[in-house]
PDB file of C-alpha atoms in Angstrom:
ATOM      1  CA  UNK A 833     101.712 136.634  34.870  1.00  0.00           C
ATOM      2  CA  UNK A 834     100.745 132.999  34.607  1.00  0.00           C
ATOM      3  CA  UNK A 835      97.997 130.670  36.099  1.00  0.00           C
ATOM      4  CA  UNK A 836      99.058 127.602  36.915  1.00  0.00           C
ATOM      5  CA  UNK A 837      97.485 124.014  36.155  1.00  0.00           C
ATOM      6  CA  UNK A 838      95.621 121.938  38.322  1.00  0.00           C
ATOM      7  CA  UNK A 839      97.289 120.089  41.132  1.00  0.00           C
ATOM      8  CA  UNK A 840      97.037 116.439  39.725  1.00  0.00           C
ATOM      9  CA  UNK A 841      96.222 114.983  42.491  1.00  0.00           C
ATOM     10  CA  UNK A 842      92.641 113.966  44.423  1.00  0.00           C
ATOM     11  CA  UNK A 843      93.020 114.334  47.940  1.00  0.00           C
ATOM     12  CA  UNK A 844      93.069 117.603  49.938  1.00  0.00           C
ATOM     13  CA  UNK A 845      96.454 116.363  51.683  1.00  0.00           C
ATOM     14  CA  UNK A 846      98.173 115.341  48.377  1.00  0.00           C
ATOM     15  CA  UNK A 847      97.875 118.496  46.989  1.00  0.00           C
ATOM     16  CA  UNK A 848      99.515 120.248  50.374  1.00  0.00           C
ATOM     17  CA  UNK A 849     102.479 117.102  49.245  1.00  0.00           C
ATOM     18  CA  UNK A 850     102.708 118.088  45.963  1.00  0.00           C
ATOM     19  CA  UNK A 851     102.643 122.053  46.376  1.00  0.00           C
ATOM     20  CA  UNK A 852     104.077 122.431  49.982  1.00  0.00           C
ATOM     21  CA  UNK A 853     102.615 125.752  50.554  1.00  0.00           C
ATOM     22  CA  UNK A 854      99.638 127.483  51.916  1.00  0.00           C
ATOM     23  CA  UNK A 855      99.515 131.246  51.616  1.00  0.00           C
ATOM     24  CA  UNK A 856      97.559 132.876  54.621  1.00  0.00           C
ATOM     25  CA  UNK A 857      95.568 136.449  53.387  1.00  0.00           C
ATOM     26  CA  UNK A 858      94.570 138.580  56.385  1.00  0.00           C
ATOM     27  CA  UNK A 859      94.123 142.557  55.560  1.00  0.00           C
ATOM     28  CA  UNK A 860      92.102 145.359  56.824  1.00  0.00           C
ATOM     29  CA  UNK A 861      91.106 146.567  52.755  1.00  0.00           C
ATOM     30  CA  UNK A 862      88.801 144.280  50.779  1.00  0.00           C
ATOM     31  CA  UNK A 863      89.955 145.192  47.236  1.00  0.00           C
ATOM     32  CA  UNK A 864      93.533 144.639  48.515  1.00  0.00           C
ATOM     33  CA  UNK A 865      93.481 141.345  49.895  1.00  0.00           C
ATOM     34  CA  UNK A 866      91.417 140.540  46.593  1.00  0.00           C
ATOM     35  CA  UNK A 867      94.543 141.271  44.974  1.00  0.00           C
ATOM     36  CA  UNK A 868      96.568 139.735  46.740  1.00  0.00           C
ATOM     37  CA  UNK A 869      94.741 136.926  45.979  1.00  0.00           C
ATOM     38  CA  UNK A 870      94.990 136.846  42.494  1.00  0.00           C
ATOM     39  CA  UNK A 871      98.489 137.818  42.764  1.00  0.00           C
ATOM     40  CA  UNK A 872      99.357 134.822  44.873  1.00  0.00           C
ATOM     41  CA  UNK A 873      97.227 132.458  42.074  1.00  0.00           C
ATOM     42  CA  UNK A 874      99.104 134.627  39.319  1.00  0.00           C
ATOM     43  CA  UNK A 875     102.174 133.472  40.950  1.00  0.00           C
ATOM     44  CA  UNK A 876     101.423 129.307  41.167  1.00  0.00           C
ATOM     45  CA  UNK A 877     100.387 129.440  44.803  1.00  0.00           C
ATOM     46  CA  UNK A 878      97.708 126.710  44.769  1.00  0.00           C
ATOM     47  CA  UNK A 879      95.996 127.027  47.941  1.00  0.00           C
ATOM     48  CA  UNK A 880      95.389 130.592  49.468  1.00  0.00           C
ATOM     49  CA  UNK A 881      93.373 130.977  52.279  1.00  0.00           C
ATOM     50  CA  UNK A 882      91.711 134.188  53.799  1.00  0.00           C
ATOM     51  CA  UNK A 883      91.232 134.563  57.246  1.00  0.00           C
ATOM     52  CA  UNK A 884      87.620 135.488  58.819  1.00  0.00           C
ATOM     53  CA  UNK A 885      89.375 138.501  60.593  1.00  0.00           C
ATOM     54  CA  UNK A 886      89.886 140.096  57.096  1.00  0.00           C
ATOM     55  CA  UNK A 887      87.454 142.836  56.297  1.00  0.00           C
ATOM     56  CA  UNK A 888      84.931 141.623  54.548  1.00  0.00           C
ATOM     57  CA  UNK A 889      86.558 138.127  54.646  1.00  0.00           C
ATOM     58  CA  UNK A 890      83.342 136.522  52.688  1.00  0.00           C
ATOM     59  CA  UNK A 891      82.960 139.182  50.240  1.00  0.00           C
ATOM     60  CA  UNK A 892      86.871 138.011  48.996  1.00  0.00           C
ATOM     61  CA  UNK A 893      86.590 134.568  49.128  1.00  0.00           C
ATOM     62  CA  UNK A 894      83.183 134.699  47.315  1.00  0.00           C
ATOM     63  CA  UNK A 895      85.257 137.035  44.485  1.00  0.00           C
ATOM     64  CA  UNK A 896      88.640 135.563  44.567  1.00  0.00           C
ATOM     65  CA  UNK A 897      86.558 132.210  44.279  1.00  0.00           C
ATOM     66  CA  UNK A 898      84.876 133.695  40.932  1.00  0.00           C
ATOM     67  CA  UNK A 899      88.269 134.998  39.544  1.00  0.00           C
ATOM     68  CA  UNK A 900      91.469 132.712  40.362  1.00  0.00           C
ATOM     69  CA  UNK A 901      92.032 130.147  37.556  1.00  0.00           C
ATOM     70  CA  UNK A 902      91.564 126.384  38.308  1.00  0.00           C
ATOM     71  CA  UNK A 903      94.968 126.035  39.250  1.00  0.00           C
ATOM     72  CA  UNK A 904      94.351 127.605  42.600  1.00  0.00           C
ATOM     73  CA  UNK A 905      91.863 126.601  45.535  1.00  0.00           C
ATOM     74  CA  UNK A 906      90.232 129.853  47.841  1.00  0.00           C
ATOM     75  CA  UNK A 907      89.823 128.302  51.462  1.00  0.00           C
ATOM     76  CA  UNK A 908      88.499 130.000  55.057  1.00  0.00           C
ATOM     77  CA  UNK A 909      90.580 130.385  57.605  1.00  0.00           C
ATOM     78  CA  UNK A 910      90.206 131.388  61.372  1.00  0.00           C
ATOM     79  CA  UNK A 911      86.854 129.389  61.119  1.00  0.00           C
ATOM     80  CA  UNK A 912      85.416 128.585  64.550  1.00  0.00           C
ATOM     81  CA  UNK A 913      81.554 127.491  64.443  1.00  0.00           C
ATOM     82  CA  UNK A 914      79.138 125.711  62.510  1.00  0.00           C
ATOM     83  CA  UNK A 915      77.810 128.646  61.227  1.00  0.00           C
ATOM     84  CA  UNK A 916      80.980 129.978  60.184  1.00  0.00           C
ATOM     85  CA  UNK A 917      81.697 126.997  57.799  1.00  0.00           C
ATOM     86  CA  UNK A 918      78.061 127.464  56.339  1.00  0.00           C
ATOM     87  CA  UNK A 919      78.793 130.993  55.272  1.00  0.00           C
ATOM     88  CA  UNK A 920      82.444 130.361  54.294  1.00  0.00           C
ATOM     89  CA  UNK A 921      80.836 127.085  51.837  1.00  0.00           C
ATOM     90  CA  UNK A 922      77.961 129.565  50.723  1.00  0.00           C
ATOM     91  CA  UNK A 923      80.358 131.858  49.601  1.00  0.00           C
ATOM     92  CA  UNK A 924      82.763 129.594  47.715  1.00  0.00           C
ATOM     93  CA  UNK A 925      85.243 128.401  49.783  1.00  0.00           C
ATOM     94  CA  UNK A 926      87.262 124.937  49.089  1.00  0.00           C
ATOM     95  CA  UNK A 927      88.679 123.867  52.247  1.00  0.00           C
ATOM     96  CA  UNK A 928      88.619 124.872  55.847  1.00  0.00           C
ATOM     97  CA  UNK A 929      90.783 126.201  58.589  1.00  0.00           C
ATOM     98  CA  UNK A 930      90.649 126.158  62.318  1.00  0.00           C
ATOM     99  CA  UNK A 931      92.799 127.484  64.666  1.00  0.00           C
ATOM    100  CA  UNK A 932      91.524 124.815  67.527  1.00  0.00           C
ATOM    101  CA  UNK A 933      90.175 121.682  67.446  1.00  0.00           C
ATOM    102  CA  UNK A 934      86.116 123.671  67.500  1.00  0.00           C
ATOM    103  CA  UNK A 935      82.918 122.351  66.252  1.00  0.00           C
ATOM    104  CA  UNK A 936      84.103 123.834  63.066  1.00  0.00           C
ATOM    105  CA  UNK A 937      86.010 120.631  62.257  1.00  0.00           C
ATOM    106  CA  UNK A 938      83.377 118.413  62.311  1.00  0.00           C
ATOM    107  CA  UNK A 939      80.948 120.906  60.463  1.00  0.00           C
ATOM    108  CA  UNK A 940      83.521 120.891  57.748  1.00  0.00           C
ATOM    109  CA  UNK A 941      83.638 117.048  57.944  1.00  0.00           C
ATOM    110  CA  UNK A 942      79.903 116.990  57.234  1.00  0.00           C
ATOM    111  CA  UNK A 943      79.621 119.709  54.597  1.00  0.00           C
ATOM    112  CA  UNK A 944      82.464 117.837  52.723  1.00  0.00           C
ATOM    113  CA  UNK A 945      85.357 120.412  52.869  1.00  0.00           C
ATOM    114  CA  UNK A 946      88.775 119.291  53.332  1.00  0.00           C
ATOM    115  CA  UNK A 947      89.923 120.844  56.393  1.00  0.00           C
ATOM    116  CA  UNK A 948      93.167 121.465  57.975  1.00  0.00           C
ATOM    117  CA  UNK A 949      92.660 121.494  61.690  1.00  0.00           C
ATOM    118  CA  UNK A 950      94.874 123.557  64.475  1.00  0.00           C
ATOM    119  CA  UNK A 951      96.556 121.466  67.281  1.00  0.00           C
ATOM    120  CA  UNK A 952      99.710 121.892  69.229  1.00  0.00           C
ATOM    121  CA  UNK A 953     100.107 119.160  71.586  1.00  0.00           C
ATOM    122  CA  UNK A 954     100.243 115.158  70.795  1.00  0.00           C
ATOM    123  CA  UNK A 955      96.573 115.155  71.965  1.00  0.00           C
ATOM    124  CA  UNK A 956      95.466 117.566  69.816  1.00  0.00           C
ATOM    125  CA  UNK A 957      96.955 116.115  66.975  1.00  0.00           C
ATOM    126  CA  UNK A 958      95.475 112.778  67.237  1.00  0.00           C
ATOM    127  CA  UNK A 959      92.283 114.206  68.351  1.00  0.00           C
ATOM    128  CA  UNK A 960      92.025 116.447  64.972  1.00  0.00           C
ATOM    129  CA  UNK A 961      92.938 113.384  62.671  1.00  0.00           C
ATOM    130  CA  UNK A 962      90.253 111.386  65.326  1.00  0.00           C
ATOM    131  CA  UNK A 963      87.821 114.133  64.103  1.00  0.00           C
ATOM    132  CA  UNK A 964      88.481 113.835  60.593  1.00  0.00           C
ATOM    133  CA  UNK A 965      90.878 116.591  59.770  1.00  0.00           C
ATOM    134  CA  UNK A 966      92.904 116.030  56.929  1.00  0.00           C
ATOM    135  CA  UNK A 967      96.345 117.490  57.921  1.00  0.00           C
ATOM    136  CA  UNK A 968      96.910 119.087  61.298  1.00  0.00           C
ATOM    137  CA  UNK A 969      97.934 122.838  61.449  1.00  0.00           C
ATOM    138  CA  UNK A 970     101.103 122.841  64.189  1.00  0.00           C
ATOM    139  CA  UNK A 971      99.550 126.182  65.668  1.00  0.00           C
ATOM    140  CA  UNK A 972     101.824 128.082  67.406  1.00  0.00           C
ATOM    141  CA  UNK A 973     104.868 126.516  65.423  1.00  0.00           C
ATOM    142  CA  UNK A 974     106.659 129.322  66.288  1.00  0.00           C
ATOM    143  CA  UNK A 975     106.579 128.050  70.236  1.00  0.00           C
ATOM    144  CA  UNK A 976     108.635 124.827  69.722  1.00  0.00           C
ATOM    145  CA  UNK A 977     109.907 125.660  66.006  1.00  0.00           C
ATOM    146  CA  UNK A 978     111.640 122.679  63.500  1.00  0.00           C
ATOM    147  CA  UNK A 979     113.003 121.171  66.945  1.00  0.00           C
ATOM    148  CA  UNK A 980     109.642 120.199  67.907  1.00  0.00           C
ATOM    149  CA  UNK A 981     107.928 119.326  64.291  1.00  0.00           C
ATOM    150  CA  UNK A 982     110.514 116.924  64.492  1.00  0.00           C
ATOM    151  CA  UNK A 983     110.130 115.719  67.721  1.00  0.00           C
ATOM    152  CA  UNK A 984     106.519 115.165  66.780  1.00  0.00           C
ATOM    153  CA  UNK A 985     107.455 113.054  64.104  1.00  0.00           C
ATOM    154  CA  UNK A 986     109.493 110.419  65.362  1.00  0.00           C
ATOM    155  CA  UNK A 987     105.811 109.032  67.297  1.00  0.00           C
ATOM    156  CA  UNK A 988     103.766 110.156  64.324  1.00  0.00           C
ATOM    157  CA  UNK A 989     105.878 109.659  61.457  1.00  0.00           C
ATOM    158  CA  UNK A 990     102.456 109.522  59.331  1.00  0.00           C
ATOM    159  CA  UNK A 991     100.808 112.284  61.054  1.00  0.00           C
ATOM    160  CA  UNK A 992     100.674 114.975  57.653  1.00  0.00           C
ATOM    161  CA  UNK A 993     101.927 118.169  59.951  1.00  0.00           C
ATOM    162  CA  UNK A 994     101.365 121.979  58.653  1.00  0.00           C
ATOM    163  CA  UNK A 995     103.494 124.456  60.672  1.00  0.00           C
ATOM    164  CA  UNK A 996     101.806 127.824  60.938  1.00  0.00           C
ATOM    165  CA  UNK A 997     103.260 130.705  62.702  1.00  0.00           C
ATOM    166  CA  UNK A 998     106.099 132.596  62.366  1.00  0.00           C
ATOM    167  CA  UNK A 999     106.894 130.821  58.967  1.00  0.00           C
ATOM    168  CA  UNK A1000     109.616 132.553  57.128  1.00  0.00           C
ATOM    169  CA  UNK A1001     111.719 131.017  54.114  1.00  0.00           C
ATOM    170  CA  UNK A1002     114.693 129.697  55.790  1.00  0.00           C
ATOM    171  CA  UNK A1003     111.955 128.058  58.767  1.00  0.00           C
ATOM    172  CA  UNK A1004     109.994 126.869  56.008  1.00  0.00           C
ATOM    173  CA  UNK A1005     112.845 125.084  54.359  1.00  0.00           C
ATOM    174  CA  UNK A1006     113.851 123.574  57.831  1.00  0.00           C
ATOM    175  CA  UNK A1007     110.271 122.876  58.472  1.00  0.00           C
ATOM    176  CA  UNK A1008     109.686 120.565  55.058  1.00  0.00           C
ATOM    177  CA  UNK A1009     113.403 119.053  55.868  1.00  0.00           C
ATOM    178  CA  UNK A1010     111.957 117.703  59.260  1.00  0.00           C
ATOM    179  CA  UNK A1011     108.880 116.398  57.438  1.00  0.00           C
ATOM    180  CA  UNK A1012     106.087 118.709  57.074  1.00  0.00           C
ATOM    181  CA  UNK A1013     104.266 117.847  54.576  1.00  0.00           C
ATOM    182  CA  UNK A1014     103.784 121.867  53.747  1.00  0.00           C
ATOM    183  CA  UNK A1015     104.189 125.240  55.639  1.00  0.00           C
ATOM    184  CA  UNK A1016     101.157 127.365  55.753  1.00  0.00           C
ATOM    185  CA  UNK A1017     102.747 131.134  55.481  1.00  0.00           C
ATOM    186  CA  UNK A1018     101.116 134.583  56.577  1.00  0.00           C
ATOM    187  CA  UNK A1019     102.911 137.711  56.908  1.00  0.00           C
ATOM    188  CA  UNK A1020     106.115 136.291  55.905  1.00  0.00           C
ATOM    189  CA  UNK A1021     104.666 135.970  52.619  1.00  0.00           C
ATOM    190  CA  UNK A1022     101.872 138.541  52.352  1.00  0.00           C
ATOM    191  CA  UNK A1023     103.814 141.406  53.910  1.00  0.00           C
ATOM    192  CA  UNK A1024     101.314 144.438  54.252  1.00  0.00           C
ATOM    193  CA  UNK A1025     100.431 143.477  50.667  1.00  0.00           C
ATOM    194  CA  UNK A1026      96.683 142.673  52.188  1.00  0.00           C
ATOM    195  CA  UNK A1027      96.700 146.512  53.397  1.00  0.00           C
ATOM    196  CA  UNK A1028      97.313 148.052  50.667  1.00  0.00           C
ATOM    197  CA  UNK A1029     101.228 147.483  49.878  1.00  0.00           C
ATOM    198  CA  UNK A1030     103.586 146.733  46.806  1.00  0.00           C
ATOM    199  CA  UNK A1031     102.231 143.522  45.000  1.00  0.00           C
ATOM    200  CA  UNK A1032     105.572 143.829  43.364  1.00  0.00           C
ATOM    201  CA  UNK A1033     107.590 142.986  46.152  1.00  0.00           C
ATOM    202  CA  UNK A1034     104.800 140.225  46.987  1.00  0.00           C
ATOM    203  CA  UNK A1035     105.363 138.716  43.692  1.00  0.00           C
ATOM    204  CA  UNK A1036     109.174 138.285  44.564  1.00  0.00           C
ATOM    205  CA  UNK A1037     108.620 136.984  47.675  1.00  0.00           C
ATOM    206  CA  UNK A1038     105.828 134.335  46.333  1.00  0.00           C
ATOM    207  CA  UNK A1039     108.063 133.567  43.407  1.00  0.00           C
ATOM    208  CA  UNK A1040     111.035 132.754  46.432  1.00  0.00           C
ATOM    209  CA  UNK A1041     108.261 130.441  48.282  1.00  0.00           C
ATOM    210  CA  UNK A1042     106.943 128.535  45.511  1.00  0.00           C
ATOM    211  CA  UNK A1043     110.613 127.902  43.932  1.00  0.00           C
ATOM    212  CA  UNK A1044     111.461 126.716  47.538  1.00  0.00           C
ATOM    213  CA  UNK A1045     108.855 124.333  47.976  1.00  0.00           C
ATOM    214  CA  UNK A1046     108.541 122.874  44.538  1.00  0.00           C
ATOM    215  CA  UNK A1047     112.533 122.084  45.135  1.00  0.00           C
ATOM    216  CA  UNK A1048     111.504 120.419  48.324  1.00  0.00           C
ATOM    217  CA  UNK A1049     108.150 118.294  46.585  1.00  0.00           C
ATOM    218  CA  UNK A1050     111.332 116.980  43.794  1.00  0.00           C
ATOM    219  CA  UNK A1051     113.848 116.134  46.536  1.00  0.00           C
ATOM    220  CA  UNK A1052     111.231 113.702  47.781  1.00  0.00           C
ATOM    221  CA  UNK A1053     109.755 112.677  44.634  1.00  0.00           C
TER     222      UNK A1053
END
């Protein structure tokens, strides 16, 4: 077991460049998804987020918060209202995500969290970056898949794009070939680790994930 350094890097986005990867913690047992947490840190994932629907969702990200080393960020996902950022902040979140361009953008804006903001369409996109959003989570990405990240990008070859959905290793790796500048990964990675499964089998499959994506930050180094 290892915790990694500190992304060197200031900016919410250039740490997504630099570390490609966003793990995605939604489970039905507190304790669990606490580990899996701290298993995912253990591991060199630098930014782990834990979805509102969790049980107990603040309780972990006000622990994991308290316990991962300094090489990893806790963030909110599934955050919808004003209020939600507030209690999400108050409990020691670091960045923000929404699965729609809500009022929860802005609020994030103003409390001073990075946040990565859903969109699907063109509009959306702009809209989110419009609204201060500092990457744009390609929610469904399952819908249109690589075909349509890239299609994306040839109008907004700027635009820093998150695919989230559906997210397995081999889409991730076409994913970051058609530009993203990281894949934000759920189940694919978590498996029903969250719930109460192996964290040994987690490790493998977070060890597979990071390896992937640090290959993919070197290519375009």
């Amino acid at each position: 077991m290892h915790s990694p350094p500190p992304p060197n890097i200031d900016t919410f986005a250039g740490v997504l460049r630099q570390t490609r990867l966003a793990a995605i913690v939604r489970g039905s047992d507190p304790d669990a998804a606490l580990r899996t947490v701290l298993t995912l840190a253990e591991e060199g994932v630098a930014l782990v987020e834990v979805s509102l629907n969790t049980t107990d969702a603040l309780g972990v990200i006000r622990r994991a918060s308290a316990e991962v080393g300094p090489g990893t960020v806790v963030g909110a996902g599934t955050v919808l209202t004003e209020g939600d950022v507030s209690r999400v902040q108050e409990a020691g979140a670091g960045w923000i995500v929404t699965p729609a361009l809500t009022e929860a953008v802005a609020a994030s804006v103003r409390a001073g969290l990075p946040v990565l903001a859903g969109a699907l369409t063109p509009t959306e996109a702009v809209a989110a970056r419009r609204a201060g959003a500092d990457a744009v989570k390609l929610f469904p990405a399952s819908l249109g898949g690589p075909a349509y990240l890239k299609a994306l990008r040839d109008p907004f070859p700027d635009m820093p794009f998150v695919p989230v959905g559906g997210v397995d290793l081999a889409g991730a790796e076409r994913y970051l070939a058609h530009g993203a500048v990281a894949v934000g990964v759920g189940s694919p990675l978590v498996g029903d680790a969250a719930h109460g499964g192996d964290l040994t089998a987690l490790r493998e499959r977070a060890r597979r994930f990071v390896a992937l994506c640090a290959r993919e930050a070197q290519e375009e180094a």
